[in-house]
Amino acid sequence: MKTEKWSSNKQMGKFEGYLFYTDFDNTFTLPGGKEISKANCDAVKYFQSEGGLFSVATGRSPNFIQNYASFFTPNAPLITLNGTMITSPTAKRF
C-alpha cells in the first residue's frame, strides 16, 4: 500500500509540525458562506509557507470545497460530510 507523506516544504518554518483545521461555513468563509476574505487567504498562505499544514473539516462535500480552489489550497486531508469522508486534496482519493 502506497502512503502519502503530508509535508508542506523541505525547510523548517515557524509552523513546521503544526496542523490546523477550520470549519468552513461562516467560520473560514465570510458571513453568508459565498466567499473567503483576503485576510483569511493571506493568513493560510503565510501559515503554509512557514511549514504549516492546513485544511477544512466540514459537513459539506469534497466537490463543494473544490469550488473554492481559487481561494486556498489545502495541503492536508479534507474532512468532509461531517467526518464520514476523508479525502486527499492532491490525489483526489478517498
PDB file of C-alpha atoms in Angstrom, residues 2-32:
ATOM      1  CA  LYS A   2       1.406   3.386  -1.002  1.00  0.00           C
ATOM      2  CA  THR A   3       1.278   6.073   1.646  1.00  0.00           C
ATOM      3  CA  GLU A   4       1.291   9.820   1.112  1.00  0.00           C
ATOM      4  CA  LYS A   5       3.628  11.984   3.109  1.00  0.00           C
ATOM      5  CA  TRP A   6       1.948  15.181   4.264  1.00  0.00           C
ATOM      6  CA  SER A   7       4.688  17.753   4.235  1.00  0.00           C
ATOM      7  CA  SER A   8       4.374  21.333   3.114  1.00  0.00           C
ATOM      8  CA  ASN A   9       8.021  22.044   2.331  1.00  0.00           C
ATOM      9  CA  LYS A  10      11.535  20.768   2.937  1.00  0.00           C
ATOM     10  CA  GLN A  11      12.920  23.566   5.113  1.00  0.00           C
ATOM     11  CA  MET A  12      11.846  24.170   8.665  1.00  0.00           C
ATOM     12  CA  GLY A  13       9.467  27.036   9.168  1.00  0.00           C
ATOM     13  CA  LYS A  14       7.999  28.508  12.306  1.00  0.00           C
ATOM     14  CA  PHE A  15       4.824  26.413  11.839  1.00  0.00           C
ATOM     15  CA  GLU A  16       6.538  23.134  10.877  1.00  0.00           C
ATOM     16  CA  GLY A  17       4.776  20.295  12.684  1.00  0.00           C
ATOM     17  CA  TYR A  18       1.515  22.228  13.117  1.00  0.00           C
ATOM     18  CA  LEU A  19      -1.734  21.003  11.582  1.00  0.00           C
ATOM     19  CA  PHE A  20      -4.651  23.453  11.514  1.00  0.00           C
ATOM     20  CA  TYR A  21      -8.246  22.592  10.602  1.00  0.00           C
ATOM     21  CA  THR A  22     -11.142  25.018  10.432  1.00  0.00           C
ATOM     22  CA  ASP A  23     -14.860  24.727   9.923  1.00  0.00           C
ATOM     23  CA  PHE A  24     -15.899  26.140   6.564  1.00  0.00           C
ATOM     24  CA  ASP A  25     -19.299  27.868   6.587  1.00  0.00           C
ATOM     25  CA  ASN A  26     -19.308  31.232   8.389  1.00  0.00           C
ATOM     26  CA  THR A  27     -16.007  30.400  10.086  1.00  0.00           C
ATOM     27  CA  PHE A  28     -13.470  30.331   7.258  1.00  0.00           C
ATOM     28  CA  THR A  29     -15.897  31.994   4.851  1.00  0.00           C
ATOM     29  CA  LEU A  30     -17.418  35.419   5.241  1.00  0.00           C
ATOM     30  CA  PRO A  31     -20.977  35.543   6.639  1.00  0.00           C
ATOM     31  CA  GLY A  32     -23.267  34.021   4.034  1.00  0.00           C
TER      32      GLY A  32
END
